[in-house]
Coordinates of C-alpha atoms and ligand atoms in Angstrom, one line a residue:
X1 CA 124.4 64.7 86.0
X2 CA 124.3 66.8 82.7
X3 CA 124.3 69.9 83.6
X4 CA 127.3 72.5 84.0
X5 CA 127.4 72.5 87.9
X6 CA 125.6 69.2 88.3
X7 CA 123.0 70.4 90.1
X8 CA 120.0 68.1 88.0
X9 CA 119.7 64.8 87.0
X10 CA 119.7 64.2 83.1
X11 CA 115.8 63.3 83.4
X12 CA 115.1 66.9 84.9
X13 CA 117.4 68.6 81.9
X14 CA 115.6 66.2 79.5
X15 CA 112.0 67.4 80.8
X16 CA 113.3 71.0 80.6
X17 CA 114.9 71.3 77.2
X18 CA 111.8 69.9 76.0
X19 CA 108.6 71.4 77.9
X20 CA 110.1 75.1 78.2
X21 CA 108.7 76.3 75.7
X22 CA 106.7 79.2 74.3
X23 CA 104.5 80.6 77.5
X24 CA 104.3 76.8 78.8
X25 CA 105.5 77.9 82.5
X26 CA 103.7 79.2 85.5
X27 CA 105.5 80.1 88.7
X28 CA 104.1 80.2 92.0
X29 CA 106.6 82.0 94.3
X30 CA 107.0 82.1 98.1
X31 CA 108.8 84.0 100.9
X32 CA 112.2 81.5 100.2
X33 CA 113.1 83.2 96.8
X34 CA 113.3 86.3 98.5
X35 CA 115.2 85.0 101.6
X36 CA 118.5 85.0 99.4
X37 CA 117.7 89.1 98.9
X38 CA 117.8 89.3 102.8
X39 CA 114.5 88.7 103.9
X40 CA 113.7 86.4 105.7
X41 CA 111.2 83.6 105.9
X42 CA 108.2 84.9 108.5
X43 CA 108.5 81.4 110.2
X44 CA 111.9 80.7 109.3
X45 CA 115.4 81.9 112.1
X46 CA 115.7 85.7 111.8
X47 CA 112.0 86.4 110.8
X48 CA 109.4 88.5 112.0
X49 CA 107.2 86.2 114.1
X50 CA 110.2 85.3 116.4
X51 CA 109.8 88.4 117.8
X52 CA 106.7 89.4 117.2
X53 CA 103.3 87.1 117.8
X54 CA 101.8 87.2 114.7
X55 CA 98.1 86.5 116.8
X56 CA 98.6 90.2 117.5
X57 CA 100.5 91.7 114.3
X58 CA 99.1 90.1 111.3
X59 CA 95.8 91.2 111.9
X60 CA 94.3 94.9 111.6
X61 CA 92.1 93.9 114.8
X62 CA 95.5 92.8 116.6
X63 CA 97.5 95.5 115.2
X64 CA 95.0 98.3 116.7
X65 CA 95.2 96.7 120.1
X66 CA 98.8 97.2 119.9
X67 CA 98.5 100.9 119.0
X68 CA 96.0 101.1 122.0
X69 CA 98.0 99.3 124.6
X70 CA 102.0 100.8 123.5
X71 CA 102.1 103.0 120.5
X72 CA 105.7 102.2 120.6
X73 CA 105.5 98.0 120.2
X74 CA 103.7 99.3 116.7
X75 CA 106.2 101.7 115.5
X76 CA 109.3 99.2 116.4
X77 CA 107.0 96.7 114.3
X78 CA 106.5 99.1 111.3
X79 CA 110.3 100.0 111.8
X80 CA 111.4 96.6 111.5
X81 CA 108.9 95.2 108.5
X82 CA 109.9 97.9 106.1
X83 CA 113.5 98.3 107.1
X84 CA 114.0 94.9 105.7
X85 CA 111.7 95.2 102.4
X86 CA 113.6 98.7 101.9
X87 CA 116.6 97.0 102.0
X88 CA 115.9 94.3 99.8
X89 CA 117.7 93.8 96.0
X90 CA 116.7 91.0 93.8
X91 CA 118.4 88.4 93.8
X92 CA 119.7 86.1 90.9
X93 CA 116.4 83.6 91.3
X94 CA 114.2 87.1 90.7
X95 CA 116.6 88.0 88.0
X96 CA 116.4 84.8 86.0
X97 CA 112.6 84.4 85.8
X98 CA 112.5 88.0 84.1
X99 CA 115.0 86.9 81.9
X100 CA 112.8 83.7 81.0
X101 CA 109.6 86.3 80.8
X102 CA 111.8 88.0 78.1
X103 CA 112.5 84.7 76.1
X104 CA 108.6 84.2 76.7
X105 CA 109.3 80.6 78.5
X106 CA 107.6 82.2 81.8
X107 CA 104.3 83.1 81.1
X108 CA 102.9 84.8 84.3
X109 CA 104.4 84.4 87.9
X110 CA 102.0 84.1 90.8
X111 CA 103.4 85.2 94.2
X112 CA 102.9 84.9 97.8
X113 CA 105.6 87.9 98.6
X114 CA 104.8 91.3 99.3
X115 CA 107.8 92.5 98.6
X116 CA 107.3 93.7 94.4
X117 CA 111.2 92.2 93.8
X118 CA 109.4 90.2 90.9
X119 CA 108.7 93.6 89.6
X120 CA 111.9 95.3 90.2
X121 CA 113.9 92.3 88.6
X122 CA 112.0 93.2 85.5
X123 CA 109.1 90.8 85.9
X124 CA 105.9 92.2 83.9
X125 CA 103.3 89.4 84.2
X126 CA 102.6 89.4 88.6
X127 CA 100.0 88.1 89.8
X128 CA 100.2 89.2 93.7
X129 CA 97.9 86.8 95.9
X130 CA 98.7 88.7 99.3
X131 CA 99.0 92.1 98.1
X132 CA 102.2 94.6 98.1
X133 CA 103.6 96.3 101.0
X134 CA 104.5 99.0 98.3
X135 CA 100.7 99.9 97.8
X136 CA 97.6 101.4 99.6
X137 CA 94.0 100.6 98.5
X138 CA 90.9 101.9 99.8
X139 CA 88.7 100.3 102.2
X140 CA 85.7 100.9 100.8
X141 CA 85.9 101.3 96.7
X142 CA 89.6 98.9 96.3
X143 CA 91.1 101.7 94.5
X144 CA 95.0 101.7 94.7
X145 CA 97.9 103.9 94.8
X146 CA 101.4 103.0 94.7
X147 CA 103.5 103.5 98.2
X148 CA 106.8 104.6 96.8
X149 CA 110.0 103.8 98.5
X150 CA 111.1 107.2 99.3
X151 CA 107.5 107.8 100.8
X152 CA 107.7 104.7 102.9
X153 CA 111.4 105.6 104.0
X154 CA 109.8 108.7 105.0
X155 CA 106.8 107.0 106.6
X156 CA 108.7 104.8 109.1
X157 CA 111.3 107.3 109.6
X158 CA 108.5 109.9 111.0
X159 CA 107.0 106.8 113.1
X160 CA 110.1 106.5 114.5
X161 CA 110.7 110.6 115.6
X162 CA 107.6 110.4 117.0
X163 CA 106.9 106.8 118.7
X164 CA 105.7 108.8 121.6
X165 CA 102.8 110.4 120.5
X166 CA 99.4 108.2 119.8
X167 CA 98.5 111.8 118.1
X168 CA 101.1 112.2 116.2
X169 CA 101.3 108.9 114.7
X170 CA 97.6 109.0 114.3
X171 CA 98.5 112.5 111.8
X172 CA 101.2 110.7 110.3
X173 CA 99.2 107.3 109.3
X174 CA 96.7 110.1 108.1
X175 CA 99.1 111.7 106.0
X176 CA 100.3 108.4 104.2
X177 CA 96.9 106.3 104.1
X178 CA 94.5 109.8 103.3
X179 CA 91.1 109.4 102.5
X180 CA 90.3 108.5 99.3
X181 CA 89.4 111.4 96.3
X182 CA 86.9 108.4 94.5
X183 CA 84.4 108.1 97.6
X184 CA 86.0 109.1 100.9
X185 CA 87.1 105.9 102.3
X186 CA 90.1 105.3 104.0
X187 CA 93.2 104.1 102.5
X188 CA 95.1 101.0 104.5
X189 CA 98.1 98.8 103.7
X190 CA 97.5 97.0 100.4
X191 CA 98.8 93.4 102.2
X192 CA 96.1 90.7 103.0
X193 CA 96.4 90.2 106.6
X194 CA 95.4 87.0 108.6
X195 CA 91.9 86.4 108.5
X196 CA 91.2 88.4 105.6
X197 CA 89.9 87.3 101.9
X198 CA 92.3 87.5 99.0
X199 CA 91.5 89.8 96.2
X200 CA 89.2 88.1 94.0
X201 CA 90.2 89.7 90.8
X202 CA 94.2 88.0 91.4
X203 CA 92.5 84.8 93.0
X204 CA 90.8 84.4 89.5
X205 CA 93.8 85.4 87.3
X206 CA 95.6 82.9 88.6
X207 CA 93.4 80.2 88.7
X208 CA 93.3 81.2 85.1
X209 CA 96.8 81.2 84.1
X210 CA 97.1 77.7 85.8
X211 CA 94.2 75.8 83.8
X212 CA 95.8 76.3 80.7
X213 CA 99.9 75.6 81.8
X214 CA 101.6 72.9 81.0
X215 CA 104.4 73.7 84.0
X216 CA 103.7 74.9 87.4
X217 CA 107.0 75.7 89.0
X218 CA 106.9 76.1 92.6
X219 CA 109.8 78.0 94.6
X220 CA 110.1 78.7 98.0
X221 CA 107.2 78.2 99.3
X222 CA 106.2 75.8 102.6
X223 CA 102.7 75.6 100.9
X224 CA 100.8 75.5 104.4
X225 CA 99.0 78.9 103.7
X226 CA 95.7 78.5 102.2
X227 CA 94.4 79.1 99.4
X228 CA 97.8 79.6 97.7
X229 CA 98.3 75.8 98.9
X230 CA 95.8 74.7 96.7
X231 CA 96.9 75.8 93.5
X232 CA 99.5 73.7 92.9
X233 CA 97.0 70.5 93.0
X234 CA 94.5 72.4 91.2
X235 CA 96.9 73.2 88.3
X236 CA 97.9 69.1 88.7
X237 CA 94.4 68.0 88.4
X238 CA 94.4 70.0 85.0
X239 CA 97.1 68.3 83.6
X240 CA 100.0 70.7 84.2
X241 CA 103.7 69.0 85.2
X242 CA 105.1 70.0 89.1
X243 CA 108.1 71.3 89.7
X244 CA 109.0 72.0 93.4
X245 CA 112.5 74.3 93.9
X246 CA 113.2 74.2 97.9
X247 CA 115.5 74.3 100.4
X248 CA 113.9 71.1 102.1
X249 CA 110.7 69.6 101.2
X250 CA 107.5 71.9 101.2
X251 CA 104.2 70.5 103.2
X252 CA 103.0 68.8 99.7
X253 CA 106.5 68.0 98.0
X254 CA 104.5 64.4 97.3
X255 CA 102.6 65.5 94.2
X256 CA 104.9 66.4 92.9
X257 CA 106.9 65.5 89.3
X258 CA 110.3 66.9 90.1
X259 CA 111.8 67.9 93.7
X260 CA 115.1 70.1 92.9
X261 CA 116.2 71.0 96.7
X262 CA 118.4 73.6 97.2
X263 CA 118.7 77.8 97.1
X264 CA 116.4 79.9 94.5
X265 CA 119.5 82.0 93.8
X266 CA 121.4 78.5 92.7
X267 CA 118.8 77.0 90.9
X268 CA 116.8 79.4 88.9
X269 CA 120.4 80.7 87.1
X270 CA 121.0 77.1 86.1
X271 CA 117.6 76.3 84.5
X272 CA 117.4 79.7 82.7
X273 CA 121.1 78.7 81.7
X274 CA 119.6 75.4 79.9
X275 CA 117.6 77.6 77.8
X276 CA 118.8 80.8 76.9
Ligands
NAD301 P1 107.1 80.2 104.2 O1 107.9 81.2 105.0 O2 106.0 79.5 104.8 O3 108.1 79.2 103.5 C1 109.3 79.5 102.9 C2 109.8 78.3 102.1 O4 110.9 78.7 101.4 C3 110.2 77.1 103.1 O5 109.6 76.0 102.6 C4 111.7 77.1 102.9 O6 112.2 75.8 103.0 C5 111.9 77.7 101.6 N1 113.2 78.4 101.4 C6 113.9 79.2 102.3 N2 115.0 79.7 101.7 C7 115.0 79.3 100.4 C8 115.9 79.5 99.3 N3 117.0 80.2 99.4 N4 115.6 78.8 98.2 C9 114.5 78.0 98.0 N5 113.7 77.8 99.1 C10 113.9 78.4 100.2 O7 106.7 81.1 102.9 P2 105.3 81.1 102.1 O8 105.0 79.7 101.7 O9 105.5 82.1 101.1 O10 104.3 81.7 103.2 C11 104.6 82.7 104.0 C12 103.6 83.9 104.0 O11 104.2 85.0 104.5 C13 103.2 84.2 102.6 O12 101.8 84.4 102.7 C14 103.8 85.6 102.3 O13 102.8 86.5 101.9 C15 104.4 86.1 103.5 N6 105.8 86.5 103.5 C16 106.3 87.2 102.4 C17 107.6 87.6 102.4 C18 108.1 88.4 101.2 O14 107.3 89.1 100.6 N7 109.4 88.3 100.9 C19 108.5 87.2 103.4 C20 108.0 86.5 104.4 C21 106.7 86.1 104.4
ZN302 ZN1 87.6 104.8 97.5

């Protein structure tokens, strides 16, 4: 081991010390590097589709049903969603790839997470595959406005006061998704739900960023959600080295060049540590 708290092999320090360099890493982040900041994993103990059936949630069909059958089942949903994400601080995994952003080792991190705790760790260069649950876009024209936190506080808490009403909560969503002032659509969450298409601008950007790296470091994901699945073999195929950072081994931990296993928080302190 040659590391301070022995956490990697001399190889892995070897590889780092000599391919961190200038803009040479990409990250691909997934729901694990937030699960140290309190949220938890959607399939993992704690998270949202133990209690709720994600055939019916994660969809806008599925999620109108609900509003038609119980008005109440979508407000306890909304209520529990954002009260985690409002909750949420980044963590040290978050923290350390800013810092390696700053040094100009991370070039751009590509995320499956919703949660913009890349951003509030002081991350500049996000690419966001599934959206933000900070953020409304427009249905028809795409165009986007940010979701504050104090508005969303606001948001869940008035969904709360007034589970009751399909009226009311109808007024409220209208309030806080209005229609838009560029061509009158209707403003909706800015997360990709299932069954929808990611945005293709992102989808490009990252394919993109992932031709020309020479170090694709994946974190926390389970990589069985497609299309962000692919990219780690795409980025392979183009020459880049894989790095896999994971509690336990992801659905493709195979390809890859290095498997560190263990927590983001750990892990991501101690590389950044190597280099800065
Ligand atoms: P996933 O839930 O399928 O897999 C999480 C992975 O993280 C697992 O492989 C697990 O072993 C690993 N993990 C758990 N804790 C870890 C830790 N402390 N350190 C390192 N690894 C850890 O996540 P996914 O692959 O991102 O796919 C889930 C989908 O759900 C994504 O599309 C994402 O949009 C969404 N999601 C987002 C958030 C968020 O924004 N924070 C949270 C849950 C789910
Ligand atoms: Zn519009």
């Amino acid at each position: 081991m040659s590391n301070k708290r022995g956490l990697f092999d001399k190889r892995f320090c070897d590889f780092v010390r000599k391919n961190f360099k200038e803009g040479a890493v990409v990250c691909l982040t997934g729901a694990g590097i937030s699960n140290e900041s309190s949220i938890p994993t959607f399939r993992g103990k704690g998270g949202l589709w133990e209690k709720y059936d994600p055939g019916m949630y994660a969809s806008m069909d599925g999620l109108v049903s609900v509003f038609r059958k119980n008005p109440k089942d979508l407000v306890d949903f909304v209520s529990d969603f954002y009260g985690v994400l409002l909750k949420a601080k980044a963590n040290p995994a978050h923290i350390s790839l800013a810092a390696l952003e700053k040094v100009g080792i991370v070039k751009a991190i590509i995320t499956q997470n919703i949660d913009s705790l890349h951003q509030r760790a002081g991350s500049r260069s996000v690419v966001e595959l599934h959206g933000n649950s900070f953020r409304i876009r427009c249905s028809d024209c795409g165009s986007k406005l940010s979701l504050e936190i104090n508005r969303a506080k606001e948001m869940v808490s008035l969904f709360e006061k007034n589970s009751g009403s399909r009226i009311k909560l109808l007024k409220i969503m209208s309030r806080y998704c209005p229609r838009c002032s560029k061509c009158g659509g209707r403003y909706r969450t800015d997360i990709v739900l299932f069954g929808e298409q990611l945005p293709a601008e992102e989808l490009k950007l990252a394919y993109k960023l992932l031709s020309g790296c020479k170090c694709l470091l994946v974190i926390g994901s389970s990589l069985v959600v497609y299309p962000a699945a692919s990219l780690p073999l795409y980025a392979k195929e183009r020459g880049a080295k894989l790095i896999e950072i994971n509690s336990e081994p992801s659905a493709l931990s195979d390809i890859f060049d290095y498997k560190i296993m263990g927590k983001a928080g750990d892990i991501l302190p101690e590389i950044a540590r190597l280099l800065i």
